Structure formats: structure tokens, C-alpha cells
Amino acid sequence: MNKKPGRRLTRQNRVLRLLDALERDTRADAVIDALGRRVRALPLGRTRDALHGRWLGHPVHPLMVQVPIGTWMSAAVLDLRSGRSREAGLLVGVGLAAAGPAALAGVADWAELHRQQQRVGLVHAAANVTAVGLYGASLLLRLSGRAGAGRTCGFLGLTAVGLGGMLGGHLAYRQAAGANHAEEVPHVVGPGWHRIGAVEEFPVGRPVRRTVDDVPVLVVRESDGAIHVLAERCSHLAGPLSEGTVADGCVRCPWHGSVFRLADGLNVRGPATAPQPAFDSRVVAGHVEVGLRREGRETADGRGTDEPVTGTGRGEDHEHSD
């Protein structure tokens, strides 16, 4: 019996099938809803943005987990040698102390994810909670003089950490949780000015969606004639900013509440950790033209320009340079 060539090569491996099934499994959705509401209701204030990593420019949770993972891995190495249980126990304790803040940052991020990501994240968290429990037991056993049992619990905890890390990698790299969803904009939008419509097509104070080189952009015209243009898909999880609310010179994402300054795209409130790409604007013959704001930007004809770049076209008509 002849088999079609390449059939075995194109089959998805078992781990990926299990992960895909986990993304589609709805049985824990009620728990996810309840936990998500409680996390979002925590009175964290500005600490919430700190936990998201807005100050760092990317999620802080992956950075914080390096301490417990590193100390627990080092403890496992010491446990392979006899007579080093005391030193290994010290490392286990350091990892336990660092696990709490890392978990808090992870939970803050998890509450602002898509449902499929939250399903994987819930199991990721369960694996890590199991690891913390096992390492807690390991430390208590070591302190009570039962070093052998403490080492066993430590190795079991490391196994749980490995499972949690695999799921965390799936979240970050397969599901793009925590990634900057606006990063590709500078690589897609061509140089120069792009016409996006007549001035009267943009009502004052109302967000309008347009497209530049297949990239959606948000356009907001202010009462003084200033025209602000940002990449329209939120850097957090690609939410549609054109469906958000505009107030106090900012736009708020309708999905998870990230707030961006219209003048330059700065993320003034999370969970977004990256700013929105901003565009310069001008008015030519009654039409709005925009160009991606970047150093050394060229005009549409490929020549450099000395024209002041402010990002706020204010209704002045400029002549075309053909």
C-alpha cells in the first residue's frame, strides 16, 4: 500500500494538538470570568501599570520569573550532590519569596487577555501554583531534617515549573500575549505622504478609521483644526481604537482600556506597554495627507524635506511638489 509522500511530516504533533484543544476548551470559562472580575476590581491604582510593565516598555512578568526559575534550577543542581541540602534549601526559599511578586504581575496581565489566551494562562498558573506548593513542602521537609524527601519534592516542583514554562512560552510566542501588536507598522507603511480623504470627512472630535498601505489608521480632528493620526490597532492586543472613546487629547481602547495620547501615541495608561506609531499630517488642497513619523522621513517624491514636522495638520493648504 503506497503512502502519500510527506503525510507524516505534515501531521501536527501531540503537544500542539493538546494545546490547541486547551485553547478551545470552554469548561473553565465561568472560573475565568469570576477570577478576571476580581483581579480587575483590585484597588491597585498606579501599581497596576507598574505590574503590567508600562515603565519598562514590555511586560515585566517574564523578567520577574527569572529569579524563582533560576534559584530553583540551581537548587536542583546542588541536590545532585550529597551534603548540599542546606544551600539548596536557601535557594528554594529565595525562589519562594520571589514567586509572589512575579505571580501578581502575571495575574494582572492575564486578566486583560483574550479568552483563548486566558484558558492557557489558567493552566499555566495552576502548574506554577503546584510548583510553589511543592517547593514550600520541600523547604519545610529540609528544615525538619528530612533532606531526602525535600529533594524529591524539589525535583517534582522543577517538573511543574517546566510545564508552566512551556505553557508560558506558548502564550508569548504562539498566542502573542504581551507582544507589541503595532510593531510591524513602520515596516509596512511606505515613505512619503499618503492622501486619506477630504478634511470634511473627519468630524471634529470623532475617531475615524482610514487605511495607509493596508495599515489601518485612526484619524481625529480637533476643534482648532489639529489632525492627529495613530496606528489604529492597539499595541496591546490589536483592539480597534477607532471604536474607542476620545477625551482630553487621548483615545481609550474599547477592549482593555489602554489609553494613548493622540499627539504622539504615548501609552499613558496600560495594560498596553508599547506606544502607538504616530503619523504626521498636513492639509493639501482641502485633503488630509499623512506620513509615518520617523527620523529622516522623505517626501512622496523621495526627496528629503525641511518642512517642520509637528504631527498636527491645522488646515493650512500646502502646494504639491510634483
Coordinates of C-alpha atoms in Angstrom, one line a residue:
M1 CA 0.0 0.0 0.0
N2 CA 1.5 3.3 -1.1
K3 CA 1.5 6.2 1.3
K4 CA 1.4 9.7 0.1
P5 CA 4.8 11.3 0.5
G6 CA 5.1 13.8 3.3
R7 CA 2.0 12.7 5.1
R8 CA 3.8 12.1 8.4
L9 CA 5.7 15.3 8.1
T10 CA 2.6 17.4 7.9
R11 CA 0.8 16.0 10.9
Q12 CA 0.7 18.2 14.0
N13 CA 2.5 16.8 16.9
R14 CA 0.6 15.6 20.0
V15 CA 1.7 18.5 22.3
L16 CA 0.4 21.1 19.8
R17 CA -2.9 19.2 19.4
L18 CA -3.3 19.3 23.2
L19 CA -2.6 23.0 23.4
D20 CA -5.0 23.8 20.5
A21 CA -7.6 21.7 22.4
L22 CA -6.9 23.6 25.6
E23 CA -7.5 26.9 23.7
R24 CA -10.9 25.7 22.6
D25 CA -12.0 24.1 25.9
T26 CA -14.8 26.2 27.4
R27 CA -15.3 24.2 30.7
A28 CA -13.3 26.7 32.8
D29 CA -14.8 29.9 31.3
A30 CA -17.0 30.5 34.3
V31 CA -14.0 30.3 36.6
I32 CA -12.0 32.6 34.2
D33 CA -14.8 35.2 34.3
A34 CA -15.0 35.2 38.1
L35 CA -11.3 35.4 38.6
G36 CA -10.9 38.1 35.9
R37 CA -13.5 40.3 37.5
R38 CA -11.8 40.0 40.9
V39 CA -8.4 40.8 39.5
R40 CA -9.7 43.8 37.6
A41 CA -11.5 45.0 40.7
L42 CA -8.4 45.1 42.9
P43 CA -7.7 48.6 44.1
L44 CA -4.1 48.7 42.7
G45 CA -4.1 52.2 41.3
R46 CA -0.9 53.1 39.5
T47 CA 0.6 49.9 40.8
R48 CA -1.4 48.1 38.1
D49 CA 0.6 49.8 35.3
A50 CA 3.8 49.0 37.1
L51 CA 2.8 45.3 37.2
H52 CA 2.0 45.4 33.5
G53 CA 5.5 46.8 32.8
R54 CA 4.4 50.1 31.2
W55 CA 7.5 51.7 32.8
L56 CA 9.7 49.0 31.2
G57 CA 8.2 49.1 27.7
H58 CA 7.2 45.4 27.7
P59 CA 5.6 43.0 30.2
V60 CA 7.6 42.8 33.5
H61 CA 6.3 39.3 34.4
P62 CA 8.8 37.4 32.2
L63 CA 11.6 39.3 33.8
M64 CA 10.4 38.7 37.4
V65 CA 10.1 34.9 36.9
Q66 CA 13.8 34.6 36.2
V67 CA 14.5 34.7 39.9
P68 CA 12.4 31.8 41.1
I69 CA 13.2 29.7 38.0
G70 CA 17.0 30.4 38.3
T71 CA 17.1 29.7 42.1
W72 CA 15.1 26.5 41.8
M73 CA 17.2 25.2 38.9
S74 CA 20.3 26.0 40.9
A75 CA 18.9 24.2 43.9
A76 CA 18.3 21.1 41.7
V77 CA 21.9 21.1 40.6
L78 CA 23.1 21.3 44.3
D79 CA 20.7 18.5 45.2
L80 CA 22.5 16.2 42.7
R81 CA 25.5 16.4 45.1
S82 CA 25.3 14.9 48.6
G83 CA 25.7 17.2 51.6
R84 CA 24.5 20.4 49.9
S85 CA 20.8 20.3 51.1
R86 CA 21.3 23.3 53.3
E87 CA 22.5 25.5 50.4
A88 CA 19.8 24.1 48.2
G89 CA 17.2 24.9 50.8
L90 CA 18.4 28.6 50.9
L91 CA 17.9 28.8 47.1
V92 CA 14.5 27.2 47.4
G93 CA 13.5 29.9 50.0
V94 CA 14.7 32.7 47.8
G95 CA 12.7 31.4 44.9
L96 CA 9.6 31.2 47.1
A97 CA 10.0 34.8 48.2
A98 CA 10.3 36.0 44.6
A99 CA 7.4 33.9 43.3
G100 CA 4.7 36.0 44.9
P101 CA 5.5 39.4 43.1
A102 CA 6.1 37.5 39.8
A103 CA 2.7 35.8 40.2
L104 CA 1.0 39.1 40.9
A105 CA 2.4 40.6 37.7
G106 CA 1.3 37.6 35.7
V107 CA -2.2 37.7 37.1
A108 CA -2.5 41.4 36.3
D109 CA -1.6 40.6 32.7
W110 CA -3.8 37.5 32.5
A111 CA -6.9 39.4 33.4
E112 CA -6.5 41.6 30.3
L113 CA -6.1 38.8 27.7
H114 CA -8.3 37.2 25.1
R115 CA -10.4 34.2 26.2
Q116 CA -8.3 31.6 24.4
Q117 CA -5.1 33.1 26.0
Q118 CA -6.8 33.1 29.4
R119 CA -7.6 29.4 29.1
V120 CA -4.0 28.5 28.5
G121 CA -2.9 31.0 31.1
L122 CA -5.1 29.4 33.8
V123 CA -3.4 26.1 33.3
H124 CA 0.0 27.9 33.3
A125 CA -0.9 29.5 36.6
A126 CA -2.1 26.1 38.0
A127 CA 1.2 24.5 37.1
N128 CA 3.1 27.3 38.8
V129 CA 0.9 27.2 41.9
T130 CA 1.6 23.4 42.1
A131 CA 5.3 24.2 41.8
V132 CA 5.1 26.7 44.7
G133 CA 3.3 24.2 46.8
L134 CA 5.9 21.5 46.1
Y135 CA 8.8 23.9 46.8
G136 CA 7.1 25.0 50.0
A137 CA 6.9 21.4 51.1
S138 CA 10.5 20.9 50.1
L139 CA 11.6 23.7 52.3
L140 CA 9.6 22.5 55.3
L141 CA 11.0 19.0 54.9
R142 CA 14.5 20.2 54.7
L143 CA 14.1 22.4 57.8
S144 CA 12.7 19.3 59.7
G145 CA 15.7 17.3 58.8
R146 CA 14.1 15.2 56.1
A147 CA 16.5 16.2 53.3
G148 CA 15.8 13.2 51.1
A149 CA 12.1 13.9 50.9
G150 CA 12.9 17.6 50.5
R151 CA 15.0 16.9 47.4
T152 CA 12.2 14.7 46.0
C153 CA 9.7 17.5 46.3
G154 CA 12.2 19.9 44.8
F155 CA 12.6 17.8 41.7
L156 CA 8.8 17.4 41.4
G157 CA 8.5 21.2 41.7
L158 CA 11.0 21.7 39.0
T159 CA 9.0 19.4 36.7
A160 CA 5.9 21.6 37.4
V161 CA 7.9 24.7 36.7
G162 CA 9.0 23.2 33.4
L163 CA 5.4 22.5 32.4
G164 CA 4.4 26.1 33.4
G165 CA 7.3 27.5 31.4
M166 CA 6.2 25.6 28.3
L167 CA 2.7 26.9 28.6
G168 CA 4.1 30.4 29.2
G169 CA 6.1 30.1 26.0
H170 CA 3.0 29.1 24.1
L171 CA 1.2 32.2 25.5
A172 CA 4.0 34.5 24.5
Y173 CA 5.1 33.1 21.1
R174 CA 2.2 31.2 19.7
Q175 CA -0.6 33.3 21.1
A176 CA 1.3 36.6 21.2
A177 CA 0.3 37.6 24.7
G178 CA 2.4 40.5 25.8
A179 CA 3.7 41.2 22.3
N180 CA 3.6 44.6 20.6
H181 CA 0.8 44.3 18.1
A182 CA 1.7 47.5 16.4
E183 CA 5.4 46.7 15.8
E184 CA 5.0 45.9 12.1
V185 CA 3.6 49.4 11.2
P186 CA 7.0 51.0 10.4
H187 CA 7.9 48.1 8.2
V188 CA 4.7 48.2 6.2
V189 CA 3.9 51.8 5.6
G190 CA 6.0 53.3 2.8
P191 CA 7.8 56.6 2.9
G192 CA 6.3 59.9 1.9
W193 CA 2.8 61.4 2.2
H194 CA -0.4 59.4 1.7
R195 CA -3.8 61.1 1.0
I196 CA -6.5 59.7 3.2
G197 CA -9.6 61.9 2.4
A198 CA -11.0 65.4 2.4
V199 CA -11.0 67.4 5.6
E200 CA -14.8 67.4 5.9
E201 CA -14.7 63.6 6.0
F202 CA -13.3 63.8 9.6
P203 CA -15.9 65.2 12.0
V204 CA -14.5 67.2 14.9
G205 CA -13.8 65.0 18.0
R206 CA -14.9 61.8 16.4
P207 CA -12.5 58.9 15.7
V208 CA -12.4 57.9 12.0
R209 CA -10.7 54.8 10.5
R210 CA -8.7 55.0 7.3
T211 CA -6.1 52.8 5.6
V212 CA -2.5 53.7 4.6
D213 CA -0.6 50.9 2.7
D214 CA -3.1 48.4 4.1
V215 CA -2.4 49.6 7.6
P216 CA -5.5 50.9 9.5
V217 CA -5.0 54.3 11.0
L218 CA -7.0 56.4 13.5
V219 CA -7.8 60.0 12.5
V220 CA -9.1 62.5 15.0
R221 CA -9.7 66.2 14.0
E222 CA -9.8 68.7 16.9
S223 CA -11.9 71.9 17.1
D224 CA -8.8 74.0 16.5
G225 CA -8.1 72.2 13.2
A226 CA -5.3 69.9 14.5
I227 CA -5.4 66.5 12.9
H228 CA -4.0 63.6 14.9
V229 CA -3.2 60.2 13.3
L230 CA -2.2 57.0 15.0
A231 CA -1.9 53.3 14.0
E232 CA -5.5 52.1 14.6
R233 CA -4.8 48.6 16.1
C234 CA -4.0 48.8 19.8
S235 CA -0.4 47.7 20.6
H236 CA -1.7 45.6 23.5
L237 CA -3.9 43.1 21.6
A238 CA -4.9 44.9 18.4
G239 CA -8.1 46.4 19.6
P240 CA -9.9 48.8 17.2
L241 CA -9.1 52.3 18.5
S242 CA -11.5 53.8 16.1
E243 CA -14.3 52.3 18.1
G244 CA -12.8 53.7 21.3
T245 CA -13.6 57.0 23.2
V246 CA -11.7 60.3 22.7
A247 CA -11.3 62.6 25.6
D248 CA -8.7 65.0 27.0
G249 CA -6.4 64.6 24.0
C250 CA -6.3 60.8 24.3
V251 CA -8.1 57.8 22.9
R252 CA -9.1 54.8 25.0
C253 CA -9.1 51.3 23.6
P254 CA -12.6 49.7 23.8
W255 CA -11.2 46.2 24.5
H256 CA -9.0 46.5 27.6
G257 CA -8.9 50.2 28.4
S258 CA -5.4 51.2 27.3
V259 CA -5.1 55.0 26.8
F260 CA -2.9 56.6 24.2
R261 CA -2.1 60.3 23.7
L262 CA -3.3 61.5 20.3
A263 CA -0.4 63.9 19.8
D264 CA 2.3 61.3 19.8
G265 CA 0.8 57.9 20.6
L266 CA 2.4 57.6 24.0
N267 CA 0.7 55.0 26.2
V268 CA -0.4 56.9 29.2
R269 CA -2.2 54.0 30.8
G270 CA -2.0 50.2 30.5
P271 CA -2.3 47.4 30.0
A272 CA -0.5 48.4 26.8
T273 CA 3.2 48.6 27.4
A274 CA 4.2 50.0 23.9
P275 CA 3.1 53.3 22.3
Q276 CA 1.1 53.6 19.1
P277 CA 3.0 54.5 15.9
A278 CA 2.2 58.1 15.2
F279 CA 1.8 59.9 11.8
D280 CA 2.5 63.5 10.8
S281 CA -0.4 65.2 9.0
R282 CA -0.9 68.1 6.6
V283 CA -3.7 69.5 4.5
V284 CA -3.2 69.9 0.8
A285 CA -5.9 71.4 -1.4
G286 CA -8.6 70.5 1.2
H287 CA -7.4 66.9 1.6
V288 CA -5.6 65.3 4.5
E289 CA -2.2 63.7 3.9
V290 CA -0.3 61.7 6.4
G291 CA 3.2 60.3 6.7
L292 CA 4.7 57.9 9.2
R293 CA 6.6 59.8 11.8
R294 CA 10.2 58.6 11.7
E295 CA 13.6 60.2 11.7
G296 CA 14.8 61.2 8.2
R297 CA 11.4 60.8 6.7
E298 CA 11.3 61.7 2.9
T299 CA 8.6 63.4 0.9
A300 CA 6.5 61.4 -1.5
D301 CA 8.8 62.1 -4.4
G302 CA 11.7 60.6 -2.5
R303 CA 13.5 63.9 -1.6
G304 CA 14.2 65.0 1.9
T305 CA 12.1 67.7 3.4
D306 CA 12.8 70.7 5.6
E307 CA 9.2 71.2 6.4
P308 CA 8.5 71.4 10.1
V309 CA 7.0 68.1 11.3
T310 CA 4.5 68.6 14.1
G311 CA 2.0 65.8 13.5
T312 CA -0.9 68.2 13.7
G313 CA -2.1 69.4 10.3
R314 CA -4.1 72.6 11.2
G315 CA -6.0 73.2 8.0
E316 CA -3.2 75.1 6.1
D317 CA -3.1 74.2 2.4
H318 CA 0.3 73.3 1.1
E319 CA 1.3 73.1 -2.5
H320 CA 2.0 69.7 -4.1
S321 CA 5.6 69.1 -5.0
D322 CA 5.4 67.1 -8.2

